[in-house]
XYZ file of C-alpha atoms in Angstrom:
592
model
C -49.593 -103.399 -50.086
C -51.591 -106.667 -49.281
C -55.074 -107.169 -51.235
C -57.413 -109.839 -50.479
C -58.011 -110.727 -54.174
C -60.416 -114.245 -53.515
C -63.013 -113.342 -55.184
C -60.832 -111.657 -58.364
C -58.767 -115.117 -58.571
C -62.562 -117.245 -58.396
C -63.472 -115.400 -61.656
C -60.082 -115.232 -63.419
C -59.962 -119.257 -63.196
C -63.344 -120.371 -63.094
C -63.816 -118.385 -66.894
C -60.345 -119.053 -67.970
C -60.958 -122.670 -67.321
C -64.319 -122.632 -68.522
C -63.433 -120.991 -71.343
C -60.555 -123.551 -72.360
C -62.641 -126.630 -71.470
C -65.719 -125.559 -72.573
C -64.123 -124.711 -76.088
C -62.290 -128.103 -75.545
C -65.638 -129.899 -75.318
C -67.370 -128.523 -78.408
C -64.742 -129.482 -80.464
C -64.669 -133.287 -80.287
C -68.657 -132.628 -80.253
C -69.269 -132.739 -76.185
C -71.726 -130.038 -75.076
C -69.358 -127.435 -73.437
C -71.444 -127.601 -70.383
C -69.217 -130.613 -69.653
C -65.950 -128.880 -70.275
C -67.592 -126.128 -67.273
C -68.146 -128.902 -64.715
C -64.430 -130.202 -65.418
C -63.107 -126.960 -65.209
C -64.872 -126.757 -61.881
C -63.385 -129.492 -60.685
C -59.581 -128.766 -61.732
C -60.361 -125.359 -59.794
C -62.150 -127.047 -56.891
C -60.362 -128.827 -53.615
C -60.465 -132.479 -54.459
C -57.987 -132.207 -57.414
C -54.182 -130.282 -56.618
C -52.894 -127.381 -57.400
C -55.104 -124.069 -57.362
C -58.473 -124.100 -55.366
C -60.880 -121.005 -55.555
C -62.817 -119.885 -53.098
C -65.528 -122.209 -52.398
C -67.780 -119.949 -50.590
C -67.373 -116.883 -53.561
C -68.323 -119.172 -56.525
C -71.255 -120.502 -54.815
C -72.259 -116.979 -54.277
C -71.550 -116.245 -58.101
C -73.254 -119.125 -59.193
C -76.200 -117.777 -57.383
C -76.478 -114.509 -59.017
C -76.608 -117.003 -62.414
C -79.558 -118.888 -61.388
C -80.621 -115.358 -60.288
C -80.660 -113.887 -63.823
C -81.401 -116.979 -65.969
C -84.712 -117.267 -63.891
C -85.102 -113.201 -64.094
C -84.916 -114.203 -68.109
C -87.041 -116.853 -68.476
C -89.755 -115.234 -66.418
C -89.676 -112.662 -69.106
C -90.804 -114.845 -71.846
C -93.223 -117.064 -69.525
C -95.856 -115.118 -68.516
C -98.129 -116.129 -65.859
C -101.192 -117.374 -68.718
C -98.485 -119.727 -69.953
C -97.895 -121.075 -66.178
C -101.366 -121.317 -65.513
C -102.479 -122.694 -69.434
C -100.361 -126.145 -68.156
C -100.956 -126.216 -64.595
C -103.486 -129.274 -64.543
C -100.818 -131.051 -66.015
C -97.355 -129.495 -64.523
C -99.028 -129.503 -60.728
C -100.179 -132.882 -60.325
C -97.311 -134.649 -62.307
C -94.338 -132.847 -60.397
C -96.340 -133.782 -57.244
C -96.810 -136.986 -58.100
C -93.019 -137.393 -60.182
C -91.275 -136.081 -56.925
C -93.432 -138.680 -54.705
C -92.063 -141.418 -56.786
C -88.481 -140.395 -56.978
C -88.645 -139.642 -53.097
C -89.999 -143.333 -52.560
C -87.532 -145.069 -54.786
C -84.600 -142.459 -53.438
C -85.724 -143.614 -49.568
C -86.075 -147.453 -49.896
C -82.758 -147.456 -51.534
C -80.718 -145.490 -48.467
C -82.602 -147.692 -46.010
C -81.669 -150.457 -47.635
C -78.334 -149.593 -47.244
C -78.842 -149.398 -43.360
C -79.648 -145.407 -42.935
C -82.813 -144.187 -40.793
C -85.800 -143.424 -42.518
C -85.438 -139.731 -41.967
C -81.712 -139.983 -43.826
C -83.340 -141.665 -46.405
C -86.125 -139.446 -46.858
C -84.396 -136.053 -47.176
C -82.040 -137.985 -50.031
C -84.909 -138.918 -51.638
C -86.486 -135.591 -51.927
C -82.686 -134.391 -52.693
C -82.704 -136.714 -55.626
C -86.331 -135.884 -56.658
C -85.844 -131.844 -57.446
C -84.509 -131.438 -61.354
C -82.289 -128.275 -62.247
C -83.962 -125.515 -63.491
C -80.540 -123.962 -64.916
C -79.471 -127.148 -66.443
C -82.928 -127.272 -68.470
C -83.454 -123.925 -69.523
C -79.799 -124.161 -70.861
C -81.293 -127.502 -72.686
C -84.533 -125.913 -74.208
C -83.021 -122.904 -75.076
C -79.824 -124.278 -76.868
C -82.587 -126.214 -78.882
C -84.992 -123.908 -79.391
C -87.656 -125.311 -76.991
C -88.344 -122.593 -74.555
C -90.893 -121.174 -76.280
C -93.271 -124.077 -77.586
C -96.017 -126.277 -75.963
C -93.403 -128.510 -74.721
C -91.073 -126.290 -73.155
C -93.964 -124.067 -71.024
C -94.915 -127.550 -70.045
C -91.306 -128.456 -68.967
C -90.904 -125.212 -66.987
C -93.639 -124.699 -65.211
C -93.296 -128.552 -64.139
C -90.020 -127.476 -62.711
C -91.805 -123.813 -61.326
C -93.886 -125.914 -59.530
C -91.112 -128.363 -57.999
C -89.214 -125.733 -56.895
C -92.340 -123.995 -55.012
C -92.736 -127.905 -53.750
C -88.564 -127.489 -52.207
C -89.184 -124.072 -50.628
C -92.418 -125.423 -48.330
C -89.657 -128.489 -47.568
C -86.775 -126.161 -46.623
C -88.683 -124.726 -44.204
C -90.384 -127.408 -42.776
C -87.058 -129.238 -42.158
C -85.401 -127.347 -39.088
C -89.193 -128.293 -36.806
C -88.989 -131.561 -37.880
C -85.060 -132.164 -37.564
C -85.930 -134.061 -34.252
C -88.462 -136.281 -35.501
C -86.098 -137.323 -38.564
C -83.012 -137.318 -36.793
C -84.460 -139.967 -34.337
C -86.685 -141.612 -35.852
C -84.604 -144.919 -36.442
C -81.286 -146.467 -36.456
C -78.703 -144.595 -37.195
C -77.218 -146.161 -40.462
C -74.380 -143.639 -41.291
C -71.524 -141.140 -40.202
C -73.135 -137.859 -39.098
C -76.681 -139.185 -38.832
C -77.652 -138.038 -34.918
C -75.466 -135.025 -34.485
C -77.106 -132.328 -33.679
C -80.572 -133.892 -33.079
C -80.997 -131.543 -30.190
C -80.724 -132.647 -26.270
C -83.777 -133.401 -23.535
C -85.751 -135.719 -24.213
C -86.318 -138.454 -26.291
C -87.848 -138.749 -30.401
C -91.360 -139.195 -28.811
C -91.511 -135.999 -26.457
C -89.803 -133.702 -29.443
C -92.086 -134.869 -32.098
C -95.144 -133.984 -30.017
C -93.400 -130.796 -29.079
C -93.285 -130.034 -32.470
C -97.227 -131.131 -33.936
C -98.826 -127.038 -32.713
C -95.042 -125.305 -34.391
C -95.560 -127.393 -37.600
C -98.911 -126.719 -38.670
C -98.205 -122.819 -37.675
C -95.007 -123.001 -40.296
C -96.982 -124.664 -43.093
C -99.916 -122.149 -42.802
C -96.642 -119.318 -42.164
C -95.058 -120.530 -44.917
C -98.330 -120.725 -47.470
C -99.047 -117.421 -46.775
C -95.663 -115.776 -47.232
C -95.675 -117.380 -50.796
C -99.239 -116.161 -51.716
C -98.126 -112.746 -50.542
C -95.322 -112.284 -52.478
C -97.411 -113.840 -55.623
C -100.325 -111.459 -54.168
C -97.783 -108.300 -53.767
C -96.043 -108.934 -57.108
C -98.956 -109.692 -59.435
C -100.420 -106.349 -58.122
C -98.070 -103.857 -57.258
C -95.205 -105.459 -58.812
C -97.099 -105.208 -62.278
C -97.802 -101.531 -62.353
C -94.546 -100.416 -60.659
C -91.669 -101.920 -62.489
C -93.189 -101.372 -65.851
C -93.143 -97.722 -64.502
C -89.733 -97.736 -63.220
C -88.515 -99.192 -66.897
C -90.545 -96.231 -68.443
C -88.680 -93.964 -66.446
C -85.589 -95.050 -66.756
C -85.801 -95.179 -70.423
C -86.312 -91.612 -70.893
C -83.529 -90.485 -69.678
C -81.833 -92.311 -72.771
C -78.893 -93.951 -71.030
C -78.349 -97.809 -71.695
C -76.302 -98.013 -68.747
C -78.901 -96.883 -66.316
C -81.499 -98.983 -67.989
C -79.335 -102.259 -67.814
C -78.567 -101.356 -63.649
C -82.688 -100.944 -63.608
C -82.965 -104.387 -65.094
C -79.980 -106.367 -62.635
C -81.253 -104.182 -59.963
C -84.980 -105.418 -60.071
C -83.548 -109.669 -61.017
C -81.185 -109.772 -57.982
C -82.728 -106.698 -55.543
C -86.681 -108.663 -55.914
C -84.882 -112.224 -55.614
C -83.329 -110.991 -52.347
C -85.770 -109.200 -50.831
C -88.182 -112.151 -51.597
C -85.886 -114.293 -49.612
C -85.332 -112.187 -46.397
C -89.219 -110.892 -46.017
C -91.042 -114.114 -47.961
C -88.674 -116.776 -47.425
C -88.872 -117.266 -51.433
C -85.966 -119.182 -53.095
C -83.778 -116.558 -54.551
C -84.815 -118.737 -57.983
C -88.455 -118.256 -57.693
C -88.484 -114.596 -56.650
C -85.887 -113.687 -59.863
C -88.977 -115.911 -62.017
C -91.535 -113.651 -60.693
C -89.769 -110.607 -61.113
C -89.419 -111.188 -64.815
C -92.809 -112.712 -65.023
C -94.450 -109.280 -63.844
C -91.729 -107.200 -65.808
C -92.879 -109.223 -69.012
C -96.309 -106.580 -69.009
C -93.837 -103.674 -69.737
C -93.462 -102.964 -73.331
C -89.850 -102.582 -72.517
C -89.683 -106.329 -71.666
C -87.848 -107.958 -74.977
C -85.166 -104.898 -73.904
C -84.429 -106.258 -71.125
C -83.771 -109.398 -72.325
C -81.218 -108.451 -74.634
C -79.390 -106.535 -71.829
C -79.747 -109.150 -69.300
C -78.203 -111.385 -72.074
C -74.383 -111.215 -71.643
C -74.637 -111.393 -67.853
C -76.577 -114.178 -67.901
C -74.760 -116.175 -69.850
C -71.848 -115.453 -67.991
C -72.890 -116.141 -64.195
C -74.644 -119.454 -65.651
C -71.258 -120.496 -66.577
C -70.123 -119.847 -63.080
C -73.067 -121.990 -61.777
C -71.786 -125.412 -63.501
C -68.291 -124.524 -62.528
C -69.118 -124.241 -58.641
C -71.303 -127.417 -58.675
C -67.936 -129.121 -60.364
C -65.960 -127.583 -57.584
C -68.173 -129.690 -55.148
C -67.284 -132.821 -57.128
C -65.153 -135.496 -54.962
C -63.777 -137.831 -57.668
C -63.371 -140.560 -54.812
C -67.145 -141.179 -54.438
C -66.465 -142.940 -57.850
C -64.147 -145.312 -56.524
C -65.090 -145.879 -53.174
C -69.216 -146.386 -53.599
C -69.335 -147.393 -57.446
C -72.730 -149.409 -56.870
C -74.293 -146.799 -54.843
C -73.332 -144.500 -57.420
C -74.562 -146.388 -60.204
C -77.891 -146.947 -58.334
C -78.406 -142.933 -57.972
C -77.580 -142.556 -61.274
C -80.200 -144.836 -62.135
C -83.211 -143.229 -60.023
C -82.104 -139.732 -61.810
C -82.236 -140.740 -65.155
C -84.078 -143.941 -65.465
C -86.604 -143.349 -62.118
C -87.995 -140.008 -62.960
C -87.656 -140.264 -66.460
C -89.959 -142.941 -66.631
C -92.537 -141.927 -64.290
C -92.637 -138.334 -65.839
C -93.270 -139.940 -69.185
C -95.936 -142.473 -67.971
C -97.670 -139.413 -66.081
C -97.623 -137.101 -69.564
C -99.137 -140.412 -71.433
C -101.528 -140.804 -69.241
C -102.519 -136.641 -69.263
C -102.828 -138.207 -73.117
C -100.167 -135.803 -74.244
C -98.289 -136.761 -77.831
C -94.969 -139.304 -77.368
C -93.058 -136.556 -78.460
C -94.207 -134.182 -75.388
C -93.706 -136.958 -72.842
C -90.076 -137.714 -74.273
C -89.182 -133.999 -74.059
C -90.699 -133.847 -70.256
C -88.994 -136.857 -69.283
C -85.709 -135.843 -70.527
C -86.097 -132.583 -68.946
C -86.104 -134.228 -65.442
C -83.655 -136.721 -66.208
C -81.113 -134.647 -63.916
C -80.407 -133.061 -60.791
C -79.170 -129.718 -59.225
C -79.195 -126.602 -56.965
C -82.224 -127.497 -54.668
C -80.868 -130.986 -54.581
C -77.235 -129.250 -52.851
C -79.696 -126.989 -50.758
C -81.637 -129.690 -49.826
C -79.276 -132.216 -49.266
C -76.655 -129.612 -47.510
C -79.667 -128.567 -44.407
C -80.256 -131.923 -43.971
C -76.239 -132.538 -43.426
C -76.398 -129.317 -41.113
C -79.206 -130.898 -39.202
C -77.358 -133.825 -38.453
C -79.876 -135.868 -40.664
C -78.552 -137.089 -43.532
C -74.991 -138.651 -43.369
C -71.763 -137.578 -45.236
C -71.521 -140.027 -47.612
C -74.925 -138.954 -48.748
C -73.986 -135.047 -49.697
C -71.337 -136.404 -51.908
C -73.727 -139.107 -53.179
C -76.180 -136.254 -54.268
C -73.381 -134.160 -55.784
C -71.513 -137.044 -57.956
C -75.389 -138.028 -59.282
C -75.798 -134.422 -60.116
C -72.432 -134.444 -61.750
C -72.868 -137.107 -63.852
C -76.675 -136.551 -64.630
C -75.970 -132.958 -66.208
C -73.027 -134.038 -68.083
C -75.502 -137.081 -69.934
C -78.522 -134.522 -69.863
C -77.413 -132.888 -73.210
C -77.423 -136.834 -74.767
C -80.527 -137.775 -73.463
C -82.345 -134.810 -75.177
C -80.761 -135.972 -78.164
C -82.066 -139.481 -78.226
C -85.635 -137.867 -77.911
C -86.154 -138.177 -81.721
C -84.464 -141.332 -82.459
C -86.378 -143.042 -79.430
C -89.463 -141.925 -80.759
C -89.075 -143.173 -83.779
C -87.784 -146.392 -82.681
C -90.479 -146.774 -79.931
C -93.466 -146.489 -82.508
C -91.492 -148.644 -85.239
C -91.472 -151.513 -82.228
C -94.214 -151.135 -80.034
C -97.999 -151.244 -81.308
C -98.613 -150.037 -77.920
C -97.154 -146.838 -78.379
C -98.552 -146.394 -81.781
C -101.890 -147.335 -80.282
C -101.002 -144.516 -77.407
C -100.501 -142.341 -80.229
C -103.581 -142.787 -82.114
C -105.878 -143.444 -79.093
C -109.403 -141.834 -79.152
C -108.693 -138.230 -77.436
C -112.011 -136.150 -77.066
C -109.879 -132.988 -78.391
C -108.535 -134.438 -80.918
C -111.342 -134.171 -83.673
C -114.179 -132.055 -84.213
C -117.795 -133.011 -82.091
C -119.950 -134.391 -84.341
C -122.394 -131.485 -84.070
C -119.807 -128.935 -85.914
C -121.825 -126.390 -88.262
C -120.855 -126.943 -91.631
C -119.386 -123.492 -91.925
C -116.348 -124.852 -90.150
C -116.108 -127.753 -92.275
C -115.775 -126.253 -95.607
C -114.248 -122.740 -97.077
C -112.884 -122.406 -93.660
C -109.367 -120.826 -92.383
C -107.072 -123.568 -90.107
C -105.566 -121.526 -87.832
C -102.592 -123.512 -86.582
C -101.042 -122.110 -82.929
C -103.138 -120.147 -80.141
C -100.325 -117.676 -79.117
C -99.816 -113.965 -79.296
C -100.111 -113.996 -83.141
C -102.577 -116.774 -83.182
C -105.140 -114.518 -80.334
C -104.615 -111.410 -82.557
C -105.453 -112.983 -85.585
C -108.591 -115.141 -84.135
C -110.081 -111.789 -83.247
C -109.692 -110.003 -86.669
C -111.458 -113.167 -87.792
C -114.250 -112.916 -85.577
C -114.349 -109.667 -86.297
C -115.140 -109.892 -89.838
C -117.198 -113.020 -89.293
C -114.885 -115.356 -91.152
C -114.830 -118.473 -89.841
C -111.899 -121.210 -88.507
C -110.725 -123.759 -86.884
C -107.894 -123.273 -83.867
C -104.826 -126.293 -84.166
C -103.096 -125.993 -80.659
C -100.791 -128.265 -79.030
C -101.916 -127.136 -75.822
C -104.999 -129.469 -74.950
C -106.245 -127.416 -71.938
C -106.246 -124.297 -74.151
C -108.221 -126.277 -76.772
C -110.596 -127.110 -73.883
C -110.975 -123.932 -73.182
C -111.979 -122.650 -76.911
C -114.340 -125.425 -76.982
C -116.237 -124.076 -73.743
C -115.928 -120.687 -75.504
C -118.058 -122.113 -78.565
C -114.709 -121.769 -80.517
C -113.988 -125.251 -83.146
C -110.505 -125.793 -82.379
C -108.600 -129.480 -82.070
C -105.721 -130.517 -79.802
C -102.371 -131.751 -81.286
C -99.196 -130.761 -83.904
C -100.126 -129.744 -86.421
C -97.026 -130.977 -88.184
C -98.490 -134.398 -87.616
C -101.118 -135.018 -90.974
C -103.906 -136.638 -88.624
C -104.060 -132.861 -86.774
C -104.429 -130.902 -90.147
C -106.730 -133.730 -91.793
C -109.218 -133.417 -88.132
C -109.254 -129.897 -88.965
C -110.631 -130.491 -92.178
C -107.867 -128.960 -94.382
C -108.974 -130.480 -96.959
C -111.878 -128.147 -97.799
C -110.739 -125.423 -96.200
C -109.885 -122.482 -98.180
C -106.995 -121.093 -96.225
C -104.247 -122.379 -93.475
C -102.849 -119.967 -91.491
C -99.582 -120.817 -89.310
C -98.859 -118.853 -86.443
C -96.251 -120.830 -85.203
C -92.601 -119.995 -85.684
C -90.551 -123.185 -86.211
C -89.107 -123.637 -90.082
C -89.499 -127.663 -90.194
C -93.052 -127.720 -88.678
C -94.013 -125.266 -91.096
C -92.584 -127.064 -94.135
C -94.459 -130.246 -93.110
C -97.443 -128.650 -92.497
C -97.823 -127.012 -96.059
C -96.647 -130.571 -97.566
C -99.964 -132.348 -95.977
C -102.078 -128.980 -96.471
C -101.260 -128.955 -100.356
C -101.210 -132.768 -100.325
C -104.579 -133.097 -98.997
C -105.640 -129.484 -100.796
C -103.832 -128.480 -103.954
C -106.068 -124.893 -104.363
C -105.548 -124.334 -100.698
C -104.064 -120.776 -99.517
C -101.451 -120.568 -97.464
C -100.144 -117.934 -94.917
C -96.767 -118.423 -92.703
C -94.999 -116.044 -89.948
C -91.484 -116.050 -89.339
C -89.469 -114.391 -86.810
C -86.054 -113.865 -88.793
C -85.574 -112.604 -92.483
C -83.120 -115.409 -93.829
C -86.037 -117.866 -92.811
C -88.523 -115.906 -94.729
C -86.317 -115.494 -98.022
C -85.947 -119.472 -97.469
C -89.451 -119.948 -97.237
C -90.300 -117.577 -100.011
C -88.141 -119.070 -102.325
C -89.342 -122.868 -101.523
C -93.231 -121.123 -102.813
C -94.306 -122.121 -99.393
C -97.366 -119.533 -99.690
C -97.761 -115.809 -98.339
C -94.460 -115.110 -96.124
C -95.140 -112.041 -92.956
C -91.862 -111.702 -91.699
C -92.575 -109.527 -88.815
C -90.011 -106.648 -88.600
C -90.340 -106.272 -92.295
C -94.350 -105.956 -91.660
C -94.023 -103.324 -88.736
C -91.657 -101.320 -91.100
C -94.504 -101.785 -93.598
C -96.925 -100.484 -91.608
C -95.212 -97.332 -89.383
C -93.979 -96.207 -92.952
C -97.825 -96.248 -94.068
C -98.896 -94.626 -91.427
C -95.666 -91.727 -91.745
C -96.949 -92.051 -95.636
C -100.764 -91.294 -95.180
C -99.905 -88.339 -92.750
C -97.856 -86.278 -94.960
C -99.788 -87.104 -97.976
C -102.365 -84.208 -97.583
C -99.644 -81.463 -96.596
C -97.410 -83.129 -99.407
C -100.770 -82.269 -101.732
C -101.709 -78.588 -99.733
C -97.878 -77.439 -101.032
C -97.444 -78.886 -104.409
C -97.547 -75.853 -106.947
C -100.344 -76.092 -109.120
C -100.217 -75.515 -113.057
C -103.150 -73.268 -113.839
């Protein structure tokens, strides 16, 4: 009895192979993310022996992107995308412009047509959302200033590549004939009748119905999610948990990733990336939602695997020897071109060194939109061949280096501010946020609390302040939150407060308590150095999120430790405590 057992064989050898290479990789100290795009192309059709099924995998690999967007949406909510959007929507506009321009000049240069070179451009302008959450998350990023600024740069990209996937088909014609043909390919299919000319004014009246199509298809999935979404799949997670079966309630959670992702595809023409972000995004109001993420876990760490392995599967090792300089100059755009346009852009937005370094590095690569991209404009007959493969061999090499760039982040920091007065000047440059106005009441000047971080904790614990008419001054990294405190009447200052020039413009050194809401270990220990440095008597308060970190901490005499399992035991066994205390009284026997 025959089976057809493709898509059986795609997983057996894309994880076996993973697994090998990827273990192969971390031990001589190479992020195993390399070891998955080698195993993809030992498994793929440009290298002998066994080839998987090109078609499965890239389905597979889509069900990762699927669930690793589905996941991050559950820790970004929509306050975080919008508390960085005057920064994340004008510098991906303005990054992807640059990297488009520098993308284009180079494949006309090389003899293509201006339409060739501008859907390579855009191909080479679009950064990997998978290959940077893997980065953020592996380094404990996702969660800070920096990473919601990283993400929603790429959220916004990615909305940026669904408006151009659809434009593309109307204005195949236009790009298609719109110069000399410089390479294989470019031409076919450019439709028949008449000329460039006639089809482009065919298509002005089509085109300006598809963008204003297209717009509102978005906003109505947004529109549909953010209010029905919101109050039904927090429901549907309430039900499901009550009937007390894990199983059900991890089908409820791959159901609503992949079924939402789809269905925002077919009716919104949403990437299946963007609807899996919302989906998680509106699923985050559900007191269910750090659940989910733990069940969603496992599978999405699995199918992300898959992802690297199919885009090393579309690898053609030949590109390397038969267009070396083309390569090279590809490579360069990626890594070099955006990089240093996306850091200019965050300097300029008057964001720390440190911010722009991890935003640069975050774009300093290239991935599935760039293959979706790049692929219609093949299918159009727009963009040549040799130009796919260029796009795939850049991506190749762009994620393997990605995990060495973020590295460098620190080191180049350091060395940039050791050489360059500019950069130290950058650093120290007159920021209206970054120091209290003049006109401050005293009150927040001396025998105040610093609150350092803005977050969940950070909110809870402003209003308990308020409440009891203490008063303090906010430390957030985010400057556009700090803006907003300020219009609030709120004293608050803009900047890390691991840095000494934060804590000292918060006036730590009369203030009679610092409070730090944040949650990373080395922040916190140089934020109590400068805060007892600057304040020997001063008080000081510190959450942590695991109980090894608060033993550390406690044991260093960093100050008051809130470790917060340990407090919410505290405080339910209180509560249990109080209640039976008068029936534990009513029944004792009394001694007359």
């Amino acid at each position: 009895m025959e089976h057809n057992v493709s898509l059986i064989t795609t997983l057996a050898a894309g994880f076996g192979a993973a697994l090998i290479l990827g273990a192969l990789a971390e031990r001589i100290r190479v992020p195993a993310l390399v070891g998955y795009l080698v195993a993809g192309m030992l498994i793929g059709p440009a290298t002998p022996g066994f080839v998987a099924d090109m078609a499965i995998a890239a389905q597979l690999s889509e069900i990762g992107v699927m669930l690793l967007m589905f996941g991050v949406g559950l820790h970004f909510s929509l306050g975080d995308l919008l508390s960085v959007k005057r920064l994340a929507i004008p510098g991906a506009v303005v990054q992807m412009t640059i990297a488009t321009v520098l993308g284009a000049a180079l494949a006309i240069w090389w003899g293509w047509s201006w339409g060739a070179g501008l859907i390579f451009g855009l191909s080479l302008s679009c950064a990997s959302t998978v290959v940077l959450l893997k980065a953020l998350e592996s380094r404990d990023l996702l969660e800070t200033m920096n990473g919601r600024i990283a993400v929603g740069w790429l959220v916004v990209e990615d909305l940026a590549c669904v408006l151009v996937l659809v434009l593309m088909p109307p204005l195949a014609g236009l790009l298609s004939g719109a110069g000399a043909d410089g390479g294989a390919g470019i031409g076919a299919g450019a439709g028949s009748g008449g000329g460039a000319g006639d089809q482009a004014g065919a298509e002005i009246a089509p085109l300006w119905q598809t963008i204003s199509l297209t717009l509102l298809q978005v906003a109505a999935f947004i529109g549909l999610m953010l209010v029905v979404g919101r109050r039904l799949l927090p429901r549907l997670l309430w039900e499901v948990s009550r009937t007390g079966s894990r199983e059900l309630f991890t089908l409820a959670i791959v159901t609503a990733a992949i079924g939402i992702a789809v269905g925002a595809a077919k009716l919104f023409s949403v990437s299946f990336a963007l609807g899996a972000f919302f989906a998680g995004m509106v699923m985050r109001e559900s007191e269910f939602s750090h659940r989910a993420a733990q069940e969603s876990l496992p599978l999405r760490d699995a199918f992300s695997v898959l992802f690297f392995v199919s885009v090393g599967m579309l690898f053609d090792p030949a590109v390397v020897v038969d267009q070396p300089a083309q390569l090279i100059a590809v490579v360069a755009i990626v890594v070099f071109g955006k990089t240093f346009a996306a850091l200019g852009l965050v300097l300029a937005y008057r964001y720390p060194l440190n911010t722009a370094l991890t935003v640069a590095a975050s774009l300093a690569q290239i991935g599935e939109f760039s293959f979706i991209l790049a692929g219609l404009g093949l299918a159009l007959g727009v963009l040549p061949a040799k130009g796919m493969s260029l796009v795939l061999a850049g991506s190749l090499i762009s994620i393997a280096i990605n995990p060495l760039v973020f590295a460098l982040i620190e080191p180049a920091r350091r060395w940039i501010l050791e050489r360059s007065s500019l950069a130290r000047w950058l650093e120290q440059r007159d920021d209206p946020y970054a120091e209290l106005p003049h006109d401050t009441e005293r009150k927040y000047l001396q025998g105040q609390v610093v609150l350092v971080g803005f977050g969940r904790v950070g909110r809870r614990i402003a209003a308990g302040l308020d409440a009891g008419g203490v008063p303090y001054v906010v430390a957030e990294q985010n400057r556009e939150l700090v803006e907003d405190l300020r219009r609030q009447g709120h004293a608050a200052v803009a900047g890390n407060a691991a840095d000494p020039v934060v804590l000292v413009q918060a006036h730590v050194s009369n203030a009679a308590m610092l409070v730090i809401a944040t949650s990373r270990p080395l922040d916190v220990r140089a934020m109590a150095e400068t805060a007892r440095l600057l304040n020997p008597a001063i008080e000081i308060v510190v959450r942590t999120h695991s109980e090894t970190e608060s033993q550390l901490l406690r044991s260093e005499g960093i100050g008051t430790v809130f470790f917060g399992e340990e407090e919410l035991a505290r405080g339910m066994t209180t509560h249990v405590v109080q209640r039976f205390a008068p029936r534990a009284r009513s029944t004792a026997p009394s001694h007359a």
